[in-house]
Coordinates of C-alpha atoms and ligand atoms in Angstrom, one line a residue:
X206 CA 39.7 -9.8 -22.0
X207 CA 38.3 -11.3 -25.2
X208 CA 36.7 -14.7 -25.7
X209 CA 39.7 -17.5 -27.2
X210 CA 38.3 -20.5 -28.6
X211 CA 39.4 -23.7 -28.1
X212 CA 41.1 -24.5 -31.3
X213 CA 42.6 -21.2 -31.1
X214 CA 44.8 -22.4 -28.3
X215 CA 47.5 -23.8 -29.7
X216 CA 48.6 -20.3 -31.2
X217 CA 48.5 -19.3 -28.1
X218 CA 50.8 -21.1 -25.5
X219 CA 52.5 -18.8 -22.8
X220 CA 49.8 -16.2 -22.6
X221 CA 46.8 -15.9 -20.2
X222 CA 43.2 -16.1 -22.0
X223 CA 39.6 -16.3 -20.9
X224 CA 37.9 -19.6 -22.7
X225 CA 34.2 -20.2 -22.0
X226 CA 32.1 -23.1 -23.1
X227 CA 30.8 -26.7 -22.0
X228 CA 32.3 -29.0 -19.2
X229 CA 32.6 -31.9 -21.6
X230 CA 34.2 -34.3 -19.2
X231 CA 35.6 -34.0 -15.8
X232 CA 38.2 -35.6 -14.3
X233 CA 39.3 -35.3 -10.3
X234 CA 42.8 -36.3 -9.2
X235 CA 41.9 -34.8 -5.4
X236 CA 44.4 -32.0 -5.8
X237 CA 44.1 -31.4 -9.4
X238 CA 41.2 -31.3 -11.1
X239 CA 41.2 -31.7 -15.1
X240 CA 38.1 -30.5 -17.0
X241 CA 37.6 -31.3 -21.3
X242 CA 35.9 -27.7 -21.8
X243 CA 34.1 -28.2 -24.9
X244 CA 33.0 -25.1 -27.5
X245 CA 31.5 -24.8 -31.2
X246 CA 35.5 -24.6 -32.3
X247 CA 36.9 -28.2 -30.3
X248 CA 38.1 -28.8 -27.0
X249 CA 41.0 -27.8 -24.8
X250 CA 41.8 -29.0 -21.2
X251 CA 41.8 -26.5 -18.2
X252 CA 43.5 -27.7 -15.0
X253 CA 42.4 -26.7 -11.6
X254 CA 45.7 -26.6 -9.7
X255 CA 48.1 -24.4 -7.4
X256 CA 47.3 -21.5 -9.5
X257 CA 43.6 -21.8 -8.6
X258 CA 42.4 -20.9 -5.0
X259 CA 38.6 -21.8 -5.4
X260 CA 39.1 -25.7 -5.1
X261 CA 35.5 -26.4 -4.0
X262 CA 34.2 -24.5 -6.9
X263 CA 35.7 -26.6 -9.6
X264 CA 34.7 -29.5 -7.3
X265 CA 31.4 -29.1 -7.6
X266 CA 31.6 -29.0 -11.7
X267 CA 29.4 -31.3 -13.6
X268 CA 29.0 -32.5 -17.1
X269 CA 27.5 -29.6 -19.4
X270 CA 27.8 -26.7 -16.9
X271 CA 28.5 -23.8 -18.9
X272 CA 31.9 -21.6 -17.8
X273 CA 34.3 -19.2 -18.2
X274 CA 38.1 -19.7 -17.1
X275 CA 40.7 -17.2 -17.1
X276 CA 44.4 -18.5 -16.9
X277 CA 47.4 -19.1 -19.0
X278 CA 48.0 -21.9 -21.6
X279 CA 51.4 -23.7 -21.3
X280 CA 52.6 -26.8 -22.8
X281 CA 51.6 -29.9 -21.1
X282 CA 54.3 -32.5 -19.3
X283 CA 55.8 -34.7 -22.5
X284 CA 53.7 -37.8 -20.7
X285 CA 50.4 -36.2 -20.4
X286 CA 50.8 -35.3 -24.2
X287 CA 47.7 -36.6 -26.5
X288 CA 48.8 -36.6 -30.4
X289 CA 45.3 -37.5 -31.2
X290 CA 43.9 -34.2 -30.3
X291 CA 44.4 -30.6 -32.2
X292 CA 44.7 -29.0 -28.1
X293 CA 46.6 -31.9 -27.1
X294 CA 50.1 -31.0 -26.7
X295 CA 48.7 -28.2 -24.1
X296 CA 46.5 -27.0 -21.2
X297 CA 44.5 -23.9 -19.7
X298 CA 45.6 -23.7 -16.1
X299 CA 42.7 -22.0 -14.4
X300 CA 43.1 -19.0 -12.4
X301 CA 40.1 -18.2 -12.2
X302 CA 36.1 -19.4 -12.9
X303 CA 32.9 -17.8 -13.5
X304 CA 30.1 -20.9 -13.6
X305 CA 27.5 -19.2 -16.1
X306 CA 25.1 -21.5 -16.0
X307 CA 24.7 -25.0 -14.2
X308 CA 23.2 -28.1 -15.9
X309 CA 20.5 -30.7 -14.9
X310 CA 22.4 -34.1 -16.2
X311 CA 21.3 -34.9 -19.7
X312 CA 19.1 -37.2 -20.4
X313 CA 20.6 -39.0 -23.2
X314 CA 24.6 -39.5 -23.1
X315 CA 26.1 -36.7 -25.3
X316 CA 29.6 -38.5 -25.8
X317 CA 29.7 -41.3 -28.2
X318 CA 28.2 -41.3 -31.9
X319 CA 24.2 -41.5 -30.4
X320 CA 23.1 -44.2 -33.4
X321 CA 22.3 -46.4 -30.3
X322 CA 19.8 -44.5 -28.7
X323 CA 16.4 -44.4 -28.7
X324 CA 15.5 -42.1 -31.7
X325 CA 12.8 -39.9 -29.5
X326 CA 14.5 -39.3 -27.0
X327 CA 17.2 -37.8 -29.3
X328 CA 14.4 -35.3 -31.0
X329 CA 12.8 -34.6 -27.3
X330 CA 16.1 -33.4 -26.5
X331 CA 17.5 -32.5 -30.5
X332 CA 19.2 -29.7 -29.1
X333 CA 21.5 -31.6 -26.4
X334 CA 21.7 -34.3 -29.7
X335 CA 22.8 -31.8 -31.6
X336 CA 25.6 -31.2 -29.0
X337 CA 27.4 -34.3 -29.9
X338 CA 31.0 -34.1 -32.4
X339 CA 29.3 -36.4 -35.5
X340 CA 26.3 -33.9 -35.5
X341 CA 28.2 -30.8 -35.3
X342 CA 30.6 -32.2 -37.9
X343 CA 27.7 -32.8 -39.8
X344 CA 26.2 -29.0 -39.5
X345 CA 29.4 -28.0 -40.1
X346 CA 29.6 -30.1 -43.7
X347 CA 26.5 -29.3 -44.5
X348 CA 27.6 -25.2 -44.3
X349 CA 30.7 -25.5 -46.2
X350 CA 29.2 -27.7 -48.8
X351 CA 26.0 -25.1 -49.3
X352 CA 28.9 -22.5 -49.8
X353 CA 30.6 -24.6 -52.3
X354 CA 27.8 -24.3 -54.0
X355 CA 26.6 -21.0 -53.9
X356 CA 30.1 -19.7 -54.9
X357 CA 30.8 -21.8 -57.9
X358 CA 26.8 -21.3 -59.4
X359 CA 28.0 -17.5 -59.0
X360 CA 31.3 -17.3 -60.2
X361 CA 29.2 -19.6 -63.6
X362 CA 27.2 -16.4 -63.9
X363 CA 24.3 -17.7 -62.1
X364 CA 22.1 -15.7 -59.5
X365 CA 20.4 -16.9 -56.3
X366 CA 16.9 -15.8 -56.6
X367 CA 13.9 -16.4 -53.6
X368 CA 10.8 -17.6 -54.7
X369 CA 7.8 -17.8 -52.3
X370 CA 6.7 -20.2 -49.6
X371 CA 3.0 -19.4 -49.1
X372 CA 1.9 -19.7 -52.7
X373 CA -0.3 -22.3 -54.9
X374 CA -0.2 -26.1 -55.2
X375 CA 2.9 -27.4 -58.0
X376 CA 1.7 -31.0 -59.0
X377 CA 4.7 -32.9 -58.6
X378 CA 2.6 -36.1 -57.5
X379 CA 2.8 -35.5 -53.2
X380 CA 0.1 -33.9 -51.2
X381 CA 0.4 -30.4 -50.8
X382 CA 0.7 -28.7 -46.9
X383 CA -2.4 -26.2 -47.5
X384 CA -2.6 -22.9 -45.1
X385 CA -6.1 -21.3 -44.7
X386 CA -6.1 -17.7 -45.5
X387 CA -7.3 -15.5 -43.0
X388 CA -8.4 -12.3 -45.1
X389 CA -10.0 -14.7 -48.1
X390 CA -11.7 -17.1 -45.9
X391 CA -12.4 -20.3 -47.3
X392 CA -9.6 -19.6 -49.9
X393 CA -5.9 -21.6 -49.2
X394 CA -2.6 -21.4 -50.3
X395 CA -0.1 -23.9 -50.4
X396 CA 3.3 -24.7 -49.5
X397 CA 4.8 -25.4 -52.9
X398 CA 6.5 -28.8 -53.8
X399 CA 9.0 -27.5 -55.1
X400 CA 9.9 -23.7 -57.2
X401 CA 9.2 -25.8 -60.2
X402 CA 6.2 -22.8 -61.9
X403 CA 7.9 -19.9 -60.2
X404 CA 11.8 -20.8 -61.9
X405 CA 10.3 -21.4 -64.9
X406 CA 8.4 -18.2 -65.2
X407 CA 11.6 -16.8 -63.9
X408 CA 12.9 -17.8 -67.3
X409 CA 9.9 -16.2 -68.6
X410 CA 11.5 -12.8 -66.6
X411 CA 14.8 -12.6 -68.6
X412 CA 16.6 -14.3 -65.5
X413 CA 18.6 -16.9 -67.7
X414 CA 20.5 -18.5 -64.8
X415 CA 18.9 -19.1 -61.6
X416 CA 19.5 -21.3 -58.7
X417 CA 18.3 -21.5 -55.1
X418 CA 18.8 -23.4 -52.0
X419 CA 15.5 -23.6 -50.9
X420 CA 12.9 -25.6 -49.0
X421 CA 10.3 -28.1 -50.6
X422 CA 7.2 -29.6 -48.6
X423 CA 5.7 -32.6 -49.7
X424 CA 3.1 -34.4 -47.4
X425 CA 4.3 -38.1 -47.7
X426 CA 5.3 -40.3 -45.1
X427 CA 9.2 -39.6 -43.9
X428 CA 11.5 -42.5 -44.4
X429 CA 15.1 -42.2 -43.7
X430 CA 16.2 -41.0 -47.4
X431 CA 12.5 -38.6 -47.0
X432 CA 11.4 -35.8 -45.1
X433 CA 8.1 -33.7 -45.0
X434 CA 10.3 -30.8 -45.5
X435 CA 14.0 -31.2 -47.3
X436 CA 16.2 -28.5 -49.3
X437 CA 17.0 -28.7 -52.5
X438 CA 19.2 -27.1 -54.8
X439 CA 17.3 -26.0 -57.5
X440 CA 18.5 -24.7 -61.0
X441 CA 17.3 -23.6 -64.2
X442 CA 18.7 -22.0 -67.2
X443 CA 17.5 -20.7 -70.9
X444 CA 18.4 -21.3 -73.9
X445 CA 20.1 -24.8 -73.5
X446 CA 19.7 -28.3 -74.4
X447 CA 19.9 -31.7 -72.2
X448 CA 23.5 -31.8 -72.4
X449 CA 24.2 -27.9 -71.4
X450 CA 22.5 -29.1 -67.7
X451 CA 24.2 -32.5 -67.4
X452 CA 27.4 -31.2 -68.0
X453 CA 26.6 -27.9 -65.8
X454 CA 25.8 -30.3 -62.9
X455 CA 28.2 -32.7 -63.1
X456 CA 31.6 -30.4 -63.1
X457 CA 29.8 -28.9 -60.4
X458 CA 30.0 -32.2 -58.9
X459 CA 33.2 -33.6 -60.0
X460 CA 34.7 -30.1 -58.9
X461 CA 33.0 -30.7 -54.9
X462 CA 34.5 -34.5 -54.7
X463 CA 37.9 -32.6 -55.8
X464 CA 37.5 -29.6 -53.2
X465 CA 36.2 -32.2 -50.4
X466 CA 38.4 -35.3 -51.2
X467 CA 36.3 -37.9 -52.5
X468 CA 36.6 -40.4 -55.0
X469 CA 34.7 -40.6 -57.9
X470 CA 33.8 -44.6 -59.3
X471 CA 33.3 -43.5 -62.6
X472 CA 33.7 -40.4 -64.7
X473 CA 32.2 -39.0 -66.8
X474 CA 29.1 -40.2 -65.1
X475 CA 28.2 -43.2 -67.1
X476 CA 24.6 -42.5 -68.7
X477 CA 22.1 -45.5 -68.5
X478 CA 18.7 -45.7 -70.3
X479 CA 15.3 -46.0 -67.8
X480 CA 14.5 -49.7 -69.9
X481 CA 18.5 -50.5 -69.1
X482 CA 18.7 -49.7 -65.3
X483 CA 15.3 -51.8 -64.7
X484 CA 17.2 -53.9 -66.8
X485 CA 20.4 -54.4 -65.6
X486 CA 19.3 -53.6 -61.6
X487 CA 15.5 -54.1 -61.4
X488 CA 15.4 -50.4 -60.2
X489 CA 15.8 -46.9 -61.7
X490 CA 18.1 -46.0 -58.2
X491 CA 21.2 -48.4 -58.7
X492 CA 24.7 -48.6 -57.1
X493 CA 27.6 -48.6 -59.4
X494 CA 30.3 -48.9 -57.3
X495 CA 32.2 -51.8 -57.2
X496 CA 32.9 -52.0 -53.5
X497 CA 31.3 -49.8 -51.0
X498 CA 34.0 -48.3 -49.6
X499 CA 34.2 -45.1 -47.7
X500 CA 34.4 -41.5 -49.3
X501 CA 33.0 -43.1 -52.7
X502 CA 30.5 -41.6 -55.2
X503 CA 29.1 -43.5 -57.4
X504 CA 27.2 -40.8 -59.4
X505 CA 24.9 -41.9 -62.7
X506 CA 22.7 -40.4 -65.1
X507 CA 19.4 -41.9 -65.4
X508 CA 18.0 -41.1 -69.3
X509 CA 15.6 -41.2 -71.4
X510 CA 12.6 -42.1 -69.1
X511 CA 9.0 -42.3 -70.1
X512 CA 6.8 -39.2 -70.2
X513 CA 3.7 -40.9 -68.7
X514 CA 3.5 -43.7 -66.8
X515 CA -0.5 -45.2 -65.9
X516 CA -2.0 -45.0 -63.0
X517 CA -4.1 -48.1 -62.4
X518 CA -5.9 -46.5 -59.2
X519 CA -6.9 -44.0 -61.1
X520 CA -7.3 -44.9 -64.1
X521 CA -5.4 -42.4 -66.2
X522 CA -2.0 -41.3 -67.5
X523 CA 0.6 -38.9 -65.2
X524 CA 3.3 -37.5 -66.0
X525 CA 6.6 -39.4 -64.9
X526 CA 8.5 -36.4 -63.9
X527 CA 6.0 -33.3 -63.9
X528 CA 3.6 -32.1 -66.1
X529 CA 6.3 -29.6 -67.5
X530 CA 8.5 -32.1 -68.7
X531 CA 9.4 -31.8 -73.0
X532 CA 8.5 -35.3 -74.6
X533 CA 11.6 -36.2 -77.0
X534 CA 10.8 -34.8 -80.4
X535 CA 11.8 -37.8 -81.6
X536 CA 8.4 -39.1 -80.2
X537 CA 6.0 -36.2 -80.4
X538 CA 4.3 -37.5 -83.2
X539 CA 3.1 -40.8 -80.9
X540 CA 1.1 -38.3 -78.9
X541 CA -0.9 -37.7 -81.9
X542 CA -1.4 -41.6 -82.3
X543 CA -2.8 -42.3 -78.6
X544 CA 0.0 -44.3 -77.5
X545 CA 1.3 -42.1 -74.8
X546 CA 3.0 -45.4 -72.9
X547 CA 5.5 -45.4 -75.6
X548 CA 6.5 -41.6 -75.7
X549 CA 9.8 -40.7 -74.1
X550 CA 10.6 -37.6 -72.3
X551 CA 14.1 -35.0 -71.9
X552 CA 13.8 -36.0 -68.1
X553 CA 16.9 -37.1 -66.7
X554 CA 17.7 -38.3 -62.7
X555 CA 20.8 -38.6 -61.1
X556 CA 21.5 -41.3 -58.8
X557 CA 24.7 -42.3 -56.4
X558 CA 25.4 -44.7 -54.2
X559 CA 22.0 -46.0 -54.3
X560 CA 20.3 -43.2 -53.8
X561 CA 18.2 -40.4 -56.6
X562 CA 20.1 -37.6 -55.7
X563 CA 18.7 -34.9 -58.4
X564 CA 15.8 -35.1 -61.2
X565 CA 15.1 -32.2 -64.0
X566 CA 13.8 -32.2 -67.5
X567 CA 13.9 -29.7 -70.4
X568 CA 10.9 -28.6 -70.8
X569 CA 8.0 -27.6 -72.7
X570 CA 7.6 -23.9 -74.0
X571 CA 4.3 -24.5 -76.7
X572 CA 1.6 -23.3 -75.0
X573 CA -0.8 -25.6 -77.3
X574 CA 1.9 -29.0 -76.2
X575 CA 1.8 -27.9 -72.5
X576 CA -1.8 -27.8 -72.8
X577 CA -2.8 -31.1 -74.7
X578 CA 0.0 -32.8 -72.1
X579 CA -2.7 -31.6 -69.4
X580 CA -5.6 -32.9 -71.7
X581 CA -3.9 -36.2 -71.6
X582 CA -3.3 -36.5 -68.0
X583 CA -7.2 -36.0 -67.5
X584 CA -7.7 -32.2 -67.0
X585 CA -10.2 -30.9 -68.5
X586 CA -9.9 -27.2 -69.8
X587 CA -11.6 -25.6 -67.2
X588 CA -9.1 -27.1 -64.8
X589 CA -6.0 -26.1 -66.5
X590 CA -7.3 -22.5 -67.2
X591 CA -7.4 -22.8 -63.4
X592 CA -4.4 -24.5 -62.1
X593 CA -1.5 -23.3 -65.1
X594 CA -3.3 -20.5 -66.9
X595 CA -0.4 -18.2 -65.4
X596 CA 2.3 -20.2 -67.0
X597 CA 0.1 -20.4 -70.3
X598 CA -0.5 -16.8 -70.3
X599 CA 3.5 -16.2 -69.5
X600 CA 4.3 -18.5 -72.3
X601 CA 2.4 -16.6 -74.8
X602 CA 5.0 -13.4 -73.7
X603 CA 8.5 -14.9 -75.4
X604 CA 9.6 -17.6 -73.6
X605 CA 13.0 -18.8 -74.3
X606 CA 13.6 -22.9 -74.3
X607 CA 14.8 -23.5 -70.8
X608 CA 15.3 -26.7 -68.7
X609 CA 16.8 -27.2 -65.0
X610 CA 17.6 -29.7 -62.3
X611 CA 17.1 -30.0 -58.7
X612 CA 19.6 -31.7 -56.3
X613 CA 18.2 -33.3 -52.7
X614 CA 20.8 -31.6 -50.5
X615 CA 19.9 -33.7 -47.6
X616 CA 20.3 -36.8 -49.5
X617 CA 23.3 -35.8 -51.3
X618 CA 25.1 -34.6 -47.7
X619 CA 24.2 -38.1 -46.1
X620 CA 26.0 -39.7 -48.1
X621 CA 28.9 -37.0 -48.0
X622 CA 28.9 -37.8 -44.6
X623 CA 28.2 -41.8 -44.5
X624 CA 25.2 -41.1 -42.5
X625 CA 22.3 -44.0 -43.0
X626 CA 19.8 -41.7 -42.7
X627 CA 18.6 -37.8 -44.0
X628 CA 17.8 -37.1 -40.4
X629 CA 21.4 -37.2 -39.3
X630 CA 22.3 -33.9 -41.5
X631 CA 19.1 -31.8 -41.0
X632 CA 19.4 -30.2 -37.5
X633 CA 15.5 -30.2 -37.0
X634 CA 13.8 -33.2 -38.5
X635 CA 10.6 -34.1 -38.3
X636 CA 10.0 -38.1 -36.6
X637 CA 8.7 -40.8 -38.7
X638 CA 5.4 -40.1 -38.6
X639 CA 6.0 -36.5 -39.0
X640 CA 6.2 -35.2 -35.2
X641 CA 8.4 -32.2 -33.9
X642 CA 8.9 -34.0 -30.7
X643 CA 10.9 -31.1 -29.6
X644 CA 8.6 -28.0 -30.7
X645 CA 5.4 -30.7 -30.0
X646 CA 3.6 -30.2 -33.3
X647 CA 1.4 -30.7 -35.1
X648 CA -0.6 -29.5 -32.1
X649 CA -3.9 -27.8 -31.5
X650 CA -5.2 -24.5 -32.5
X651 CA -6.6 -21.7 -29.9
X652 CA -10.6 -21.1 -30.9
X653 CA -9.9 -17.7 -31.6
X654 CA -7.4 -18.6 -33.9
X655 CA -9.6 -20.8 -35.8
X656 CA -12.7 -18.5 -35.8
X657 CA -10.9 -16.2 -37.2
X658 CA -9.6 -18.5 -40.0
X659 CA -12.9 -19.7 -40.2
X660 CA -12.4 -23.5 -39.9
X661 CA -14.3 -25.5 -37.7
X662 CA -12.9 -29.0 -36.4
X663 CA -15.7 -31.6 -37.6
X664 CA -13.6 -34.6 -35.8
X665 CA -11.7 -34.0 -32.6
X666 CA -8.5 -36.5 -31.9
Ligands
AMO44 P1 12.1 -34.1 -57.9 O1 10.7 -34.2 -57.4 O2 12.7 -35.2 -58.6 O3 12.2 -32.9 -58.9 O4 13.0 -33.7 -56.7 C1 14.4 -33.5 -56.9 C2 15.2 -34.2 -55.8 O5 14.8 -33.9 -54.5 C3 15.0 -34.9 -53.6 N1 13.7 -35.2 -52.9 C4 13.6 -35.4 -51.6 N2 14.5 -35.4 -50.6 C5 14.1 -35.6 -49.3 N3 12.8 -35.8 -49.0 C6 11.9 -35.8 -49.9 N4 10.6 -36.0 -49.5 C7 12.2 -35.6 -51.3 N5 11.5 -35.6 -52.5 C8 12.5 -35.3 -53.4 C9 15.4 -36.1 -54.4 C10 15.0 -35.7 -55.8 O6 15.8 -36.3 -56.8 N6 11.0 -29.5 -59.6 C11 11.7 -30.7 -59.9 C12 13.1 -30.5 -60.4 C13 13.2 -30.0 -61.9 O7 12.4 -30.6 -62.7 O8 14.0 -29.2 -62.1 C14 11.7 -31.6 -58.7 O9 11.4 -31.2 -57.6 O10 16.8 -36.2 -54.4

């Protein structure tokens, strides 16, 4: 007989089905015996009555054994109805069990929301975590929002394009993960950043309208709106101006709080200056909402930053943004002056609720610009022939005037789902201070493996 899931059930009342899943909760009336069996779809309740000769089996059933029940689904008594349940107006009386796997008693208590709980033991045991409704509501979000996304950037013409993992640092002011190369010893690549070079010279390609989903690393310390790894949505398109990716973005935004029923506090998105939102909040992340009220977006553009900002530590200008980022031509001519701090850029943020949800820039496309913005951030020559000769080079080739955004999915989808932190909508986050508790890395490496990378350990923890 094939597999019906729980919240398939109520289409089925008066036949006999097989369900399998989780013994979410047990309860034992001495001659019945009600179970909550629990699968990826909901829950239904199986009773273990007359129809069911193995008593002692169902008995001996304990929280998370995993099962299989054959039996028919009728409608339950008019007093035993629950109206707060999908499955709740009927009941799977078991004819027969197979126990498929039995279950030492979780360590952490799977049935209420979990914020209470000590936060390792929930990554120790992620995968029981994960078990609980909030989480798999969350995964669940998470999927149908990525779809969302996917679908409309398509049906707009754009194309979903992989760029690489193992590939060469991207300055976007983090530390770069770095893996040794085994065939080029000494030699190391690095995780990137973000697609930042690679979408850009994708622009170079011919590609016009790209986006991804993808995986950025940055090594910085986690914090609940941070992680080491997080997924961002990533676009860029040629041949358009600031307000061609603003507007892109934002009825791609107004069209997902349609589709998934939220409110939006203001729209259009009201557009604040970098000098006003220090301004007017002390901060360039700012809440505009009026009252903080549930299934609210409070989405803002942030405009019309500065291209440098100084680095007192070490004593030189960086770039605000990144590197790539196209000063406004209203200001060009300042670079020629020396006074860089007053120079503003086409960057452009996007905050909500508190939160930067997205940053992008149009960018630069002069070889000799992209070069003297390098000069000024303290590279010499040598360095950038180096580290962005490729993107020179490309440049030299036709490049068309492009410019892009990139959305923090995990931050977007905890607020989508009033979650306090990131690590409630990734299914595998990292701790704090950047532990898999689950997996147990970062952990050692076998001397073999090392040798053959040719790294030695200098200090041993
Ligand atoms: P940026 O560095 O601003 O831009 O990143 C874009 C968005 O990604 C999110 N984000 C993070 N989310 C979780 N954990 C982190 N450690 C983390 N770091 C950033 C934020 C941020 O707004 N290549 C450019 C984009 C572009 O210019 O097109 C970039 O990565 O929500």
């Amino acid at each position: 007989m094939e597999r019906t899931r729980a919240a398939e059930t109520p289409h089925k009342v008066g036949k006999r089905v097989k369900v399998a899943g989780w013994v979410h909760a047990r309860r034992d009336h001495g001659k019945l015996i009600f179970i909550d069996l629990r699968d990826a779809s909901g829950k239904v309740q199986v009773v273990f009555g007359d129809s069911f000769k193995e008593h002692e089996n169902a008995e001996a059933l304990r929280a998370e054994w995993v099962v299989e029940i054959e039996g028919e689904i009728s409608a339950r008594p008019e007093k035993m109805v629950n109206p707060d349940t999908p499955t709740g107006t009927l009941e799977v009386k078991a004819e027969s069990m197979k126990i498929l796997a039995r279950a030492e008693p979780p360590p952490i208590p799977l049935g209420a929301d979990g914020y209470d709980l000590d936060e390792e033991l929930r990554m120790k045991f992620r995968y029981l975590d994960l078990r609980r409704d909030r989480l798999q509501k969350n995964l669940s979000l998470r999927h149908r929002l990525n779809l969302f996304l996917r679908s409309y950037l398509s049906k707009k013409g754009f194309r979903e394009i992989e760029t690489p993992y193992i590939s060469k640092s991207t300055p976007e002011g983090a530390r770069d993960y770095v893996v040794p190369s085994r065939l080029h010893q000494g030699l190391f690549y690095a995780l990137p950043q973000s697609p930042q070079q690679y979408k850009q010279l994708l622009m170079v390609a011919g590609v016009e309208n790209y986006f991804q989903i993808v995986r950025c690393f940055r090594d910085e310390d986690t914090r609940k709106d941070r992680q080491m790894e997080f997924t961002q949505l990533d676009v860029e398109m040629s041949f358009v101006e600031r307000e061609d990716v603003l507007s892109l973005v934002e009825t791609l935004l107004v069209g997902l709080a349609t589709e998934f029923g939220y409110e939006l506090e203001e729209q259009p998105f009201p557009r604040i200056s970098y000098a006003d939102a220090l301004a007017r909040f002390g901060d360039d992340k700012f809440d505009i909402r009026k009252e903080k009220d549930f299934r609210k977006l409070g989405f803002a553009w942030v405009i019309d930053q500065p291209l440098f900002e100084w680095k007192e530590r070490e004593n030189r200008w960086d770039a605000m943004h990144h590197p790539f980022t196209r000063p406004n031509p209203e200001d060009e001519h300042l670079l020629g002056k020396g006074e860089y701090g007053k120079v503003r850029s086409w960057q452009y943020d996007l905050v909500c609720n508190g939160y930067e949800v997205g940053g992008g820039s149009i960018r630069i496309t002069d070889p000799a610009l992209q070069s003297k913005i390098f000069e000024i951030m303290g590279h010499t020559s040598e360095e950038v022939e180096e580290k962005f000769g490729h993107l020179l080079t490309a440049f030299t080739y036709g490049v068309p005037p492009h410019g892009g955004i990139a959305l923090g999915l995990d931050r977007l989808y905890s607020i989508l789902s009033d979650e306090p932190s990131i690590r409630e909508v990734i299914a595998f986050p990292k701790t704090g201070d950047g532990r898999d508790l689950m997996m147990g890395a970062p952990s050692r490496l076998m001397k073999e493996q090392l040798s053959e990378l040719g790294i030695e350990i200098k200090r041993k923890m």
